Coordinates of C-alpha atoms in Angstrom, one line a residue:
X1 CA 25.9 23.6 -19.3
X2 CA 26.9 25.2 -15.9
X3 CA 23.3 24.4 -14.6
X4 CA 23.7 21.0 -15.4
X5 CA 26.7 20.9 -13.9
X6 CA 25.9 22.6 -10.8
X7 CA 22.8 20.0 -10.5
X8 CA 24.9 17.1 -10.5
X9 CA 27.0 17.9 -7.7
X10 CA 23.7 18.2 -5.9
X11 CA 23.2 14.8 -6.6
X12 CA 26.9 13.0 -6.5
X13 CA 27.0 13.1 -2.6
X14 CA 26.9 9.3 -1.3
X15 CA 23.7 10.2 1.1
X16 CA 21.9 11.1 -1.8
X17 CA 22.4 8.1 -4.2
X18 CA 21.1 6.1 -1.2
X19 CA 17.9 8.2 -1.2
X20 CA 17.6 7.3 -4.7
X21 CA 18.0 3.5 -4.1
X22 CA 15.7 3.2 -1.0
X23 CA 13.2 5.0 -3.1
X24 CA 12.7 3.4 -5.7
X25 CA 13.6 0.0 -4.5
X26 CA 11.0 1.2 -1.2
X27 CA 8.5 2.3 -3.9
X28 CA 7.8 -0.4 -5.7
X29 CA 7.5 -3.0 -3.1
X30 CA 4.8 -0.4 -1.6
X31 CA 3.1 -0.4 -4.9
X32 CA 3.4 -4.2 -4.9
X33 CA 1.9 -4.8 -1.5
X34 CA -2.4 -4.1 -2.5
X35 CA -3.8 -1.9 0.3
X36 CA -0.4 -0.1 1.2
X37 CA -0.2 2.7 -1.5
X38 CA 2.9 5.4 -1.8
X39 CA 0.2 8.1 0.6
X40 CA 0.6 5.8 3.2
X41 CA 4.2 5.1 3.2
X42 CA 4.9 8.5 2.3
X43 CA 2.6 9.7 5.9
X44 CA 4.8 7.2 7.6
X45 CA 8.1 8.4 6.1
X46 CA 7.2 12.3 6.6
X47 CA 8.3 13.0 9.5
X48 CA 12.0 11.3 9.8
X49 CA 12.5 13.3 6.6
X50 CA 12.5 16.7 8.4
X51 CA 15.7 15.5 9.8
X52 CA 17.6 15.0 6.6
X53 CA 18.6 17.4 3.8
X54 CA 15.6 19.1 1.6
X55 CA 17.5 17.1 -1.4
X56 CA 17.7 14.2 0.0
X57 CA 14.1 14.0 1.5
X58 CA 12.6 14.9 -1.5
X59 CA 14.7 12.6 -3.1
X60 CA 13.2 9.4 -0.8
X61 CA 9.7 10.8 -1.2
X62 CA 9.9 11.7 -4.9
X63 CA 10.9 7.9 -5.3
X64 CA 8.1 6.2 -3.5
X65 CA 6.0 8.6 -5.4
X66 CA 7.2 8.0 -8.9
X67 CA 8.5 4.3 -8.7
X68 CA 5.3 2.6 -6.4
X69 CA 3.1 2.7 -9.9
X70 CA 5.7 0.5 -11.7
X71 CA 5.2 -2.0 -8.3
X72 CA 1.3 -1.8 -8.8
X73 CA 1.1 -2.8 -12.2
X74 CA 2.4 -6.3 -10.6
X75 CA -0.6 -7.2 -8.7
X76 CA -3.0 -5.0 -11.2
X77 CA -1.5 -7.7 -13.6
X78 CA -1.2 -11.5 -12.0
X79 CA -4.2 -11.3 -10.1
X80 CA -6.3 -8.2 -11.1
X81 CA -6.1 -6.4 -7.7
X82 CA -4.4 -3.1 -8.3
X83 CA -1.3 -1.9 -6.3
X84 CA -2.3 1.3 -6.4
X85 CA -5.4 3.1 -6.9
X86 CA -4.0 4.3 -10.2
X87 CA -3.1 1.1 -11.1
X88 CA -7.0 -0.1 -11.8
X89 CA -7.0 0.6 -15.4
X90 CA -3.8 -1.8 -15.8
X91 CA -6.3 -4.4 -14.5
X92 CA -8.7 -3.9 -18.0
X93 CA -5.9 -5.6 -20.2
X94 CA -3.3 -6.6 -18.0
X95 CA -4.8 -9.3 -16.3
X96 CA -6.7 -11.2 -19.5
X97 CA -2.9 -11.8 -21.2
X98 CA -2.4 -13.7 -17.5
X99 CA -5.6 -15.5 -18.2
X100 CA -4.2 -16.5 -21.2
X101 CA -1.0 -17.5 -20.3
X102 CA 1.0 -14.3 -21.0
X103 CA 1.6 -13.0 -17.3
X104 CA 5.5 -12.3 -18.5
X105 CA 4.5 -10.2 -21.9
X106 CA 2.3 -8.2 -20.0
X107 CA 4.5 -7.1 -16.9
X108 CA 7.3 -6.3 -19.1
X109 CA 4.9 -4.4 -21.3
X110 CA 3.8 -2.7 -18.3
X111 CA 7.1 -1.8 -16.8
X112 CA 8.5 -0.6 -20.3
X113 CA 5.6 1.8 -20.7
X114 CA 5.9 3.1 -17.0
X115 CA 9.6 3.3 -18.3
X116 CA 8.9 5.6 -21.0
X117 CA 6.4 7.6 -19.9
X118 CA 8.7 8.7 -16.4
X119 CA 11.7 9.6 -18.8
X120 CA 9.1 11.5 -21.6
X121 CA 7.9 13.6 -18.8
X122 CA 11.1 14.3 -17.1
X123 CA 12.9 15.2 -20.4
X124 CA 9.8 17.3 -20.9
X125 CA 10.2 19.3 -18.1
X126 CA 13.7 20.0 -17.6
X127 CA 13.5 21.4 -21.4
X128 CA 10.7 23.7 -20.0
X129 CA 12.7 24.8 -16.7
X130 CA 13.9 27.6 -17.9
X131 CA 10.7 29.0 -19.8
X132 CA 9.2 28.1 -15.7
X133 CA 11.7 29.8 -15.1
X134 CA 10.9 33.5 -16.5
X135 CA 7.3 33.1 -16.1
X136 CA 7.7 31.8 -12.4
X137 CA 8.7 36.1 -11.1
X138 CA 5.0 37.5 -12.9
X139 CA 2.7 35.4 -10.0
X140 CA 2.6 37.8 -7.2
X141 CA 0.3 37.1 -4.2
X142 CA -3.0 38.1 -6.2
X143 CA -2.0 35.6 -8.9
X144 CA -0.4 33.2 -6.4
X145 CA -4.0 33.4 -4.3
X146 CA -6.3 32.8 -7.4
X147 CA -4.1 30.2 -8.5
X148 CA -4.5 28.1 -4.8
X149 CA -8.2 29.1 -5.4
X150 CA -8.7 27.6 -8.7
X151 CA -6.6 24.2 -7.4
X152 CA -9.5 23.8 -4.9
X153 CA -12.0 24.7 -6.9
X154 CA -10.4 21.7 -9.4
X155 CA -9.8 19.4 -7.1
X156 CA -13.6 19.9 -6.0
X157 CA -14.8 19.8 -9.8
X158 CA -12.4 16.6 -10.5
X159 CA -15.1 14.3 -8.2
X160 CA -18.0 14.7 -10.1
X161 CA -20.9 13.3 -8.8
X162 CA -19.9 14.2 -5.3
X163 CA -18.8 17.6 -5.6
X164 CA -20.9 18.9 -3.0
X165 CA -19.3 16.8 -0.3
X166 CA -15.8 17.7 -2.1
X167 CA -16.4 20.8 -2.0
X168 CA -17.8 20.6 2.6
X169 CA -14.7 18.3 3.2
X170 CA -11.8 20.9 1.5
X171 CA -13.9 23.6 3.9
X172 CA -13.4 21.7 6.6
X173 CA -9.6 21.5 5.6
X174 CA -9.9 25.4 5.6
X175 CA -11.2 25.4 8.8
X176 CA -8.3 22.9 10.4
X177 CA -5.8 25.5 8.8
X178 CA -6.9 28.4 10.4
X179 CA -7.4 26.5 14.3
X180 CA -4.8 27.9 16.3
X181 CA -3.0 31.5 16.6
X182 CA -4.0 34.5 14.2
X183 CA -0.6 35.0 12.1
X184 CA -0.9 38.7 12.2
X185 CA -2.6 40.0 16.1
X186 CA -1.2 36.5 17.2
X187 CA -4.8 36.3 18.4
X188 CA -6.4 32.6 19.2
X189 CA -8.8 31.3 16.9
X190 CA -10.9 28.1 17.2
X191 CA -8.7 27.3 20.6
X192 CA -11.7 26.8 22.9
X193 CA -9.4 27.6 25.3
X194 CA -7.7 23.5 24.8
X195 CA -3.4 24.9 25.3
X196 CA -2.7 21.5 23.1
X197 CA -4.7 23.7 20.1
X198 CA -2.8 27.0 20.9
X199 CA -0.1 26.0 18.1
X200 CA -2.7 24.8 15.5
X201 CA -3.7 21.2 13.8
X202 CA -0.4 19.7 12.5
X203 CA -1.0 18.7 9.1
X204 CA 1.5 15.8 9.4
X205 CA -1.0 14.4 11.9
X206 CA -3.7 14.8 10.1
X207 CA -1.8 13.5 7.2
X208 CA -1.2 10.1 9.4
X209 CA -4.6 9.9 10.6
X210 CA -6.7 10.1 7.4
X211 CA -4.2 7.9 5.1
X212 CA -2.4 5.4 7.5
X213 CA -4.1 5.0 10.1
X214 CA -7.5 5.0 8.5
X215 CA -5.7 2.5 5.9
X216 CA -4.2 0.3 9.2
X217 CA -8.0 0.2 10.4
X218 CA -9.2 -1.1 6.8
X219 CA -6.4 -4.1 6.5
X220 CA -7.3 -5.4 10.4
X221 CA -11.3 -5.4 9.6
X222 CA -10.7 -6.6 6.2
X223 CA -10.3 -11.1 5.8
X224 CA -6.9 -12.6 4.6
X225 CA -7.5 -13.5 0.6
X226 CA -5.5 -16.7 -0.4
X227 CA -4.0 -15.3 -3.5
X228 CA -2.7 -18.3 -6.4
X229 CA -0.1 -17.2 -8.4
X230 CA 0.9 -17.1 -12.0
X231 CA 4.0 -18.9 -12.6
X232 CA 6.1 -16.1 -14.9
X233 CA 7.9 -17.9 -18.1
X234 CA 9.7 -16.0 -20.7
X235 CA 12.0 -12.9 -21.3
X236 CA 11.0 -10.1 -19.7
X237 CA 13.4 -7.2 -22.3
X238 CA 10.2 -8.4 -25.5
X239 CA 8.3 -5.3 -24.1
X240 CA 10.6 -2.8 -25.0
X241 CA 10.2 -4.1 -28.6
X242 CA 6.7 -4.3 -28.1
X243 CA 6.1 -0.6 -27.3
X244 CA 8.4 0.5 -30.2
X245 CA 5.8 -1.1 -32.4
X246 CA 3.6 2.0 -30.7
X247 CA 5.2 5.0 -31.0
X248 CA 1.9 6.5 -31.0
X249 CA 0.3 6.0 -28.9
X250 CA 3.0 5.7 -26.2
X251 CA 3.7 9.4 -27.3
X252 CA 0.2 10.6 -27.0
X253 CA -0.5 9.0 -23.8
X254 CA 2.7 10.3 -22.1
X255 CA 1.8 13.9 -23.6
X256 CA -1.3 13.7 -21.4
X257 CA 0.1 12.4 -18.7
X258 CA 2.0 15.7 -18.9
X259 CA -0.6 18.3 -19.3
X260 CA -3.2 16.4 -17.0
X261 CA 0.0 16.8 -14.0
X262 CA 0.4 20.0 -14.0
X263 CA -3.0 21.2 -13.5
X264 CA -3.9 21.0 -10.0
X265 CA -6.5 18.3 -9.0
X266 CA -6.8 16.2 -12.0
X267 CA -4.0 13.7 -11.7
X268 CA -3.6 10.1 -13.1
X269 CA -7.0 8.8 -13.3
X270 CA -7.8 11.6 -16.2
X271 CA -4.4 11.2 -18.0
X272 CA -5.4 7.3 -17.9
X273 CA -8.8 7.6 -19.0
X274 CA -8.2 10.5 -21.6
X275 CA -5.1 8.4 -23.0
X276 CA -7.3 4.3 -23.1
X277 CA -10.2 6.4 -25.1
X278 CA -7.8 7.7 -27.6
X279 CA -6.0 4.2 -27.8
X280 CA -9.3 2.7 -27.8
X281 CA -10.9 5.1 -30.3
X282 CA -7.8 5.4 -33.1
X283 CA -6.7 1.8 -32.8
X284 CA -7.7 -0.8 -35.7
X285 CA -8.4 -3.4 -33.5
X286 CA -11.2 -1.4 -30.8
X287 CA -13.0 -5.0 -29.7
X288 CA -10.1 -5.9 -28.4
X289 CA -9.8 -3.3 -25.5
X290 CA -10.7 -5.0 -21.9
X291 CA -9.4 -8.1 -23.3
X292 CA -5.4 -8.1 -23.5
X293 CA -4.8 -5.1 -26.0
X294 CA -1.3 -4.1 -25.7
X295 CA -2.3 -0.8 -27.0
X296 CA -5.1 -0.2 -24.1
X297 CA -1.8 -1.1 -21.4
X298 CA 0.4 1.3 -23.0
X299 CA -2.2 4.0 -22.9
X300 CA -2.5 3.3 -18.7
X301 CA 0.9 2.6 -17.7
X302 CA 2.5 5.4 -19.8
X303 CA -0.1 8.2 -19.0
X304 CA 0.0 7.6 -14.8
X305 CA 4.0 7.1 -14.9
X306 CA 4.2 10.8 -17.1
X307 CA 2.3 12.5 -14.3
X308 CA 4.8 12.7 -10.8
X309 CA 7.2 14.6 -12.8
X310 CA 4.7 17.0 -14.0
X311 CA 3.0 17.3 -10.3
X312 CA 6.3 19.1 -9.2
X313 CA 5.5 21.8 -12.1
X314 CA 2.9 24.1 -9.8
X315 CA 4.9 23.2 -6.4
X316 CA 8.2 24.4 -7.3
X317 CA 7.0 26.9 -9.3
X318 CA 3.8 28.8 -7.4
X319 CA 4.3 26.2 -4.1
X320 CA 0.4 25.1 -5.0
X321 CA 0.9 21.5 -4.6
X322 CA -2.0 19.5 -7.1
X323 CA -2.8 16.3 -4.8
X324 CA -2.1 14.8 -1.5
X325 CA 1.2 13.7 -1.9
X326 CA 2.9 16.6 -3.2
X327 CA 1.4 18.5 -0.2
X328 CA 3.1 16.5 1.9
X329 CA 5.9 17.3 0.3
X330 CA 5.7 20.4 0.8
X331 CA 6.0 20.5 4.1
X332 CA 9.6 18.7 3.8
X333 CA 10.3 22.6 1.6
X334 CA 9.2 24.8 4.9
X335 CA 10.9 22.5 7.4
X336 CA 13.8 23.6 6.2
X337 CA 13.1 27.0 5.2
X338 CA 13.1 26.1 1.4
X339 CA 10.2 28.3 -0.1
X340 CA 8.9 27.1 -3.2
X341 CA 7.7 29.5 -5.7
X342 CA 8.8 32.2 -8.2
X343 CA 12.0 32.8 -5.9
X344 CA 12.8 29.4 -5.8
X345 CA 13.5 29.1 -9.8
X346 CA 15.2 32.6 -9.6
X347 CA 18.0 32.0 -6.4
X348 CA 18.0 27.9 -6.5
X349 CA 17.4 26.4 -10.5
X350 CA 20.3 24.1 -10.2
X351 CA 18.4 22.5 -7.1
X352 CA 15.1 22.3 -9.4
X353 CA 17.2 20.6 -12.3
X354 CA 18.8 18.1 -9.4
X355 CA 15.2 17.2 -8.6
X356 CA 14.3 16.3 -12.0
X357 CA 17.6 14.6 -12.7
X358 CA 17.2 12.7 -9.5
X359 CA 13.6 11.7 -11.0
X360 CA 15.3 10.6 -14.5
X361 CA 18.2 8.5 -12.3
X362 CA 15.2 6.9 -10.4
X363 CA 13.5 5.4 -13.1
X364 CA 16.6 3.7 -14.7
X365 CA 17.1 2.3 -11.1
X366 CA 13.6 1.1 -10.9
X367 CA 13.4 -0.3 -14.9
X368 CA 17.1 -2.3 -13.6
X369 CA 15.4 -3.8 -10.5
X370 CA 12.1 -4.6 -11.5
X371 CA 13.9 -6.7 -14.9
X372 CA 16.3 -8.4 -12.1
X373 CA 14.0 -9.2 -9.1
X374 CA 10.2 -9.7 -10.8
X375 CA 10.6 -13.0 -9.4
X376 CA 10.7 -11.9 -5.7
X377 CA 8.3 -9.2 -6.0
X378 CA 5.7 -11.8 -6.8
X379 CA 5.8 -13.1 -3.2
X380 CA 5.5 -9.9 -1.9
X381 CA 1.5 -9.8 -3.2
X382 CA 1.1 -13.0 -0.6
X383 CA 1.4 -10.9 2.8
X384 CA -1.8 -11.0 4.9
X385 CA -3.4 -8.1 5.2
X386 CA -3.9 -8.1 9.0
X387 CA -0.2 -8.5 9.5
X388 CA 0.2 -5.4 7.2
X389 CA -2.4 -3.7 9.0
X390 CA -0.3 -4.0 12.4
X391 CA 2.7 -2.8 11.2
X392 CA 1.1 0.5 9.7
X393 CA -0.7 0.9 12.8
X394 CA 2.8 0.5 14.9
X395 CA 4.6 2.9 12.4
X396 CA 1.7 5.5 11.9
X397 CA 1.9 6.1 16.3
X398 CA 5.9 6.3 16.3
X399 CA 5.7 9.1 13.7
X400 CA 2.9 10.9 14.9
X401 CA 4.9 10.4 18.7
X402 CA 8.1 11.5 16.9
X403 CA 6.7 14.6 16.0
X404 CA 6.5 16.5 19.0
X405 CA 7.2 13.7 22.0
X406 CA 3.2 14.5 22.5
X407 CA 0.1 12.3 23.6
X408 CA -2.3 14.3 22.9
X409 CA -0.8 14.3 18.7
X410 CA -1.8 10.7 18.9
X411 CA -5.3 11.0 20.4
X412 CA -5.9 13.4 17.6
X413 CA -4.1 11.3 15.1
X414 CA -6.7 8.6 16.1
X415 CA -9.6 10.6 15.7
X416 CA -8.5 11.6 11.9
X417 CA -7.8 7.6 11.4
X418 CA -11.4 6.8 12.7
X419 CA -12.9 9.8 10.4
X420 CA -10.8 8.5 7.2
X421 CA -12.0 5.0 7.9
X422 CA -15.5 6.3 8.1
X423 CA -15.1 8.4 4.6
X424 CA -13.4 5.2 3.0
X425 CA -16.2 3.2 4.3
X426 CA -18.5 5.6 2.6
X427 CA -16.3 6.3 -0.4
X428 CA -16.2 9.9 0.1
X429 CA -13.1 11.8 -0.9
X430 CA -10.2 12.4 1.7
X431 CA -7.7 14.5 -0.5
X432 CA -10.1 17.4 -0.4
X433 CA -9.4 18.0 3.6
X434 CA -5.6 18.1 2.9
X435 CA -5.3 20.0 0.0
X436 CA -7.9 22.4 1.8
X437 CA -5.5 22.6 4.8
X438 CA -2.8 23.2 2.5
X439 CA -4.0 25.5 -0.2
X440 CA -6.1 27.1 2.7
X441 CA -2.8 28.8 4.7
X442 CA -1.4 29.7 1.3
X443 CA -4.6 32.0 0.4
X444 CA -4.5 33.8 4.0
X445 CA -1.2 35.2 3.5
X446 CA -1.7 36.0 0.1
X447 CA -4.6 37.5 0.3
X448 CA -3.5 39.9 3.1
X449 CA -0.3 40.7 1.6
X450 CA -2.4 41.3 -2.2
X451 CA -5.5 43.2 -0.5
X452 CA -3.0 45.7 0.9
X453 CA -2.5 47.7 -2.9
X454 CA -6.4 46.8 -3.7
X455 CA -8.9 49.3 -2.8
X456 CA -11.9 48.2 -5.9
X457 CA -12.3 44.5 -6.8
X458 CA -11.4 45.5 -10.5
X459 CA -7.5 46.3 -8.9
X460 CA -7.5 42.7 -7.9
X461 CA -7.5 41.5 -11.3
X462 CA -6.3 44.7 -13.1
X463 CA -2.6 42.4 -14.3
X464 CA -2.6 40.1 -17.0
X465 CA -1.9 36.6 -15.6
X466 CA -4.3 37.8 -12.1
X467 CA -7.3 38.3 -15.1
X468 CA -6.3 35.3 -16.8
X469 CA -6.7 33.2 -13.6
X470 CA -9.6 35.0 -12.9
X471 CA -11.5 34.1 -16.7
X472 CA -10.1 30.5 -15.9
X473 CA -12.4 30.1 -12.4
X474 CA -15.1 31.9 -14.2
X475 CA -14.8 29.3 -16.8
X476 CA -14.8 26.0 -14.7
X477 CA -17.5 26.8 -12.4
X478 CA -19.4 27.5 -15.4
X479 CA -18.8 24.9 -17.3
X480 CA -19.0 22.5 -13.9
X481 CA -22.7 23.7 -13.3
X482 CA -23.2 23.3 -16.3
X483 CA -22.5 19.4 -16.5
X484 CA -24.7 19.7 -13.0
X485 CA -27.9 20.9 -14.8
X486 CA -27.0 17.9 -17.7
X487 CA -27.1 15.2 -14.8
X488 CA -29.8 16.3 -12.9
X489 CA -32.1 16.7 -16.0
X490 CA -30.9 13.1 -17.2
X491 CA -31.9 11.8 -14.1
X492 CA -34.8 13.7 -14.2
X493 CA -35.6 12.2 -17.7
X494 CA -34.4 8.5 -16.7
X495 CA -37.5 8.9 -13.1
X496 CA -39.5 9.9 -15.8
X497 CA -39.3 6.8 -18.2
X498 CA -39.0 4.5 -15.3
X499 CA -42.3 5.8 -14.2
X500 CA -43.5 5.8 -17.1
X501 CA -42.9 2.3 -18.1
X502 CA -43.8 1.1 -14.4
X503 CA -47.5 3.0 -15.6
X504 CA -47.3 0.9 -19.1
X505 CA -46.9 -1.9 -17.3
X506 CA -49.0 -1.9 -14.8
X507 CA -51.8 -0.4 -17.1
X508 CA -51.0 -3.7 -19.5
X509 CA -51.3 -5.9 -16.5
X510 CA -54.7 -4.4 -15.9
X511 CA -55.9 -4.9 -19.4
X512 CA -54.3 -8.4 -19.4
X513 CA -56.2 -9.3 -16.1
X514 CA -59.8 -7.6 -17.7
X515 CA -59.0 -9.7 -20.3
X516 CA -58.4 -13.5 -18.5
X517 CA -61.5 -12.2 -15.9
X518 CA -63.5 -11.9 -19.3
X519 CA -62.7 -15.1 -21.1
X520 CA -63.1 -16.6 -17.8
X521 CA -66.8 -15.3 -17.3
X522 CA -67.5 -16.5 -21.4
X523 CA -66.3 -20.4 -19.6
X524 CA -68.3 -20.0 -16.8
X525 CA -71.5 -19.2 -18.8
X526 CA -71.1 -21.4 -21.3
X527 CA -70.9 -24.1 -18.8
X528 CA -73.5 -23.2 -17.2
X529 CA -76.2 -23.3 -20.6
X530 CA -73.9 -26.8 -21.1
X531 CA -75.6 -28.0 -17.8
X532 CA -79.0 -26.6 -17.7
X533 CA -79.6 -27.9 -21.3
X534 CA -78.6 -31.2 -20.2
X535 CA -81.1 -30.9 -17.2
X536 CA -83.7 -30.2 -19.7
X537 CA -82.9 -33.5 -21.7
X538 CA -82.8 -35.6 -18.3
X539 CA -86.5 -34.3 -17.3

């Protein structure tokens, strides 16, 4: 009870309850706006956080984070464009009850599921603080470095299909981490002699570069849509009693929203999936999935809205952050000297429990909003995307400039915006380069401070949870290659039958040709007796 107390007067200063409403009030009309996306507003926000309290900070980003997937269901719903990226699956049923004249049913089903699955999630983990909270002190530095190495290794295994380029872009996030002065000998590496690279890549640059600016340089090249909207009729409190009738699956879905956020590099779009193919596979009514099954946009909105409070399991706890947006949240902790980790749940719970608290406060703000302003949202879908595409742009330079007061930030900024514009252009992952910049640090200085008491491998992984981590990367690489060998030899088998039937046809094509060639020699010869016998009757 003192915890809980101790947490709330975190949270009952005036500064912070305006973090909370600009949040989630800023988050959803992010999520609203298609093409935005919380990772850009989040790389725009960064660095005029660094100025402010770690709580309230967190508290801004944490609400543009959580509350821009209630904002994305809007669009995802009224005219089948996601907000979000998360938001596609909402587009499978959402947009068909539109179609048929049931655009209010489905937002407020939407919304209510988000609703729940935030709140499941949160309640989750504050009741599993304090069991965080005495397993947190066993991760050393051995344990703390395989556990950064397995979150690569994930977050390369999670893009299947291009897991090889996954796996050369969160390299080349390695490599940006270490440009710059040797922690230890203070020696130079990767400087080429440049001073500007003397004090290393900034990863709020880079941040700005791939994700806003690259995102600025999409809008400006991309043609203004003229978007017709639904007109909204009816309450929009019936999806609340909607989702009771689906306890469920709500339940389920939120329980792997859970579990999918707080292992590093999965995310959303696997708690979605997982949770539609359970709704899909245990409902009574299956056919109607893809076209306006309330059951199939429970499953997506409650499994992605369960996930942002689960994210902050692996950062507070082992400061491994799982995607790109809690990395750059991360930063906001070291700014201000805030290290999380095992420490952090030992010397500062109540400001752990503040954060989830502030997360349970944000989505009651965000449930009271959206059921009050819907009506206003909807115009928000209708800004051109070229005028959008400016004012990132505009934004993205005055936070790189903030940064330092340095040119040279925002020539490399640029660079990182043309590079993310050529990977979106070529649909190649961009997360891998930031999580490998940020995971990347993490294992240097863990694995110098662990190698110091090592002197065989077997001491690496002599305690239990280092061995544990260990069996898990054994595990996943093997079970990745071994969904590599199933691919290739499908593929293998699919070149083979197309071949083959390519050969079956053309060797029918052949006979059919002998054939016609034949039949047409038997007319030609049969004329041909036709004439001379009546050659022979003339003479």
């Amino acid at each position: 009870m003192e915890l809980l107390l101790s947490s709330l007067d975190i949270l009952a200063r005036w500064d912070v309850a305006l973090a909370l409403l600009v949040g989630s009030v800023g988050g959803v009309v992010i999520g609203a706006i298609p093409g935005v996306g919380p990772a850009v507003a989040i790389a725009i926000l960064l660095p005029a956080t660094f100025s402010m309290d770690p709580i309230v900070g967190l508290t801004v980003l944490l609400g543009i984070y959580g509350s821009s997937m209630y904002g994305g269901s809007i669009p995802a719903v009224l005219i089948n464009t996601p907000g979000t990226a998360v938001n596609a699956l909402t587009t499978y049923d959402g947009y068909p009850m539109t179609a048929r004249g049931e655009p209010r049913r489905a937002l407020s089903l939407a919304y209510s599921s988000s609703f729940f699955g935030g709140i499941f999630s949160v309640i989750c983990l504050i009741l599993f603080a304090p069991v965080l909270a005495r397993v947190a002190p066993m991760f050393g530095s051995r344990e703390i470095f395989l556990a950064a190495l397995l979150g690569i290794i994930l977050v390369v295994v999670a893009h299947r299909g291009q897991s090889l380029i996954a796996g050369a872009l969160a390299g080349f996030g390695i490599w940006l981490q270490s440009i710059g002065m040797e922690p230890v000998k203070y020696t130079q590496r990767y400087t080429f002699d440049q001073p500007f690279l003397q004090g290393g890549v900034n990863l709020i640059v880079v941040v700005l570069g791939l994700f806003a600016l690259s995102q600025a340089f999409v809008l400006l090249t991309s043609d203004d849509e003229k978007i017709r909207m639904t007109r909204l009729r009816g309450p929009l409190f019936q999806g609340l009693r909607e989702l009771a009738r689906h306890p469920r699956v709500a339940t389920v879905s939120a329980s792997f929203g859970v579990m999918m956020g707080m292992i590093p590099g999965v995310g959303e779009f696997t708690a979605q999936f997982m949770s539609y193919t359970y709704a899909q596979r245990t409902s009574k009514r299956p056919q109607d999935f893809g076209n306006g099954a309330s059951e199939g946009l429970i499953a997506a909105e409650t499994s992605n809205n369960a996930v942002p409070a689960a994210a902050m399991v692996p950062l507070l706890a082992l400061g491994i952050p799982g995607e790109a947006l809690t990395a750059m949240m991360l930063s906001v902790f070291y700014v201000h000297n805030v290290v999380p980790g095992p420490q952090l749940f030992q010397s500062r719970m109540d400001f752990v429990v503040a954060l989830y608290l502030a997360l349970l406060i944000l989505n009651v703000l965000v449930m009271i909003f959206l059921l009050s302003a819907t009506g206003l949202l909807v115009k928000v879908v209708k800004i051109p995307n070229r005028f959008l595409g400016v004012c990132v742009l505009t934004l993205s330079f005055v936070g790189v400039y903030s940064l330092r007061n340095s040119v040279s930030d925002c020539v490399m900024a640029a660079g990182f915006g043309v590079l993310g514009y050529i990977l979106k252009r070529l649909s190649w992952p961009i997360v891998p380069i930031i999580l490998g910049m940020v995971l990347g640090g993490i294992m240097e200085v863990k694995l110098r401070a662990g190698m110091a008491r090592v002197k065989t491998p077997w001491d690496f992984i002599d305690r239990p949870i280092a061995f544990i981590l260990f069996f898990v990367i054994i595990i996943v690489l093997a079970v990745h290659a071994r969904h590599v060998w199933q691919d290739r030899k499908a593929l293998k088998e699919a070149e083979w039958k197309s071949r083959h039937r390519s050969t079956s046809f053309g060797a029918r094509l052949l006979r059919r040709r002998k054939f016609l060639l034949k039949e047409r020699g038997k007319v030609v010869r049969g004329r041909r007796k036709m004439l001379s016998r009546q050659s022979t009757e003339l003479y």
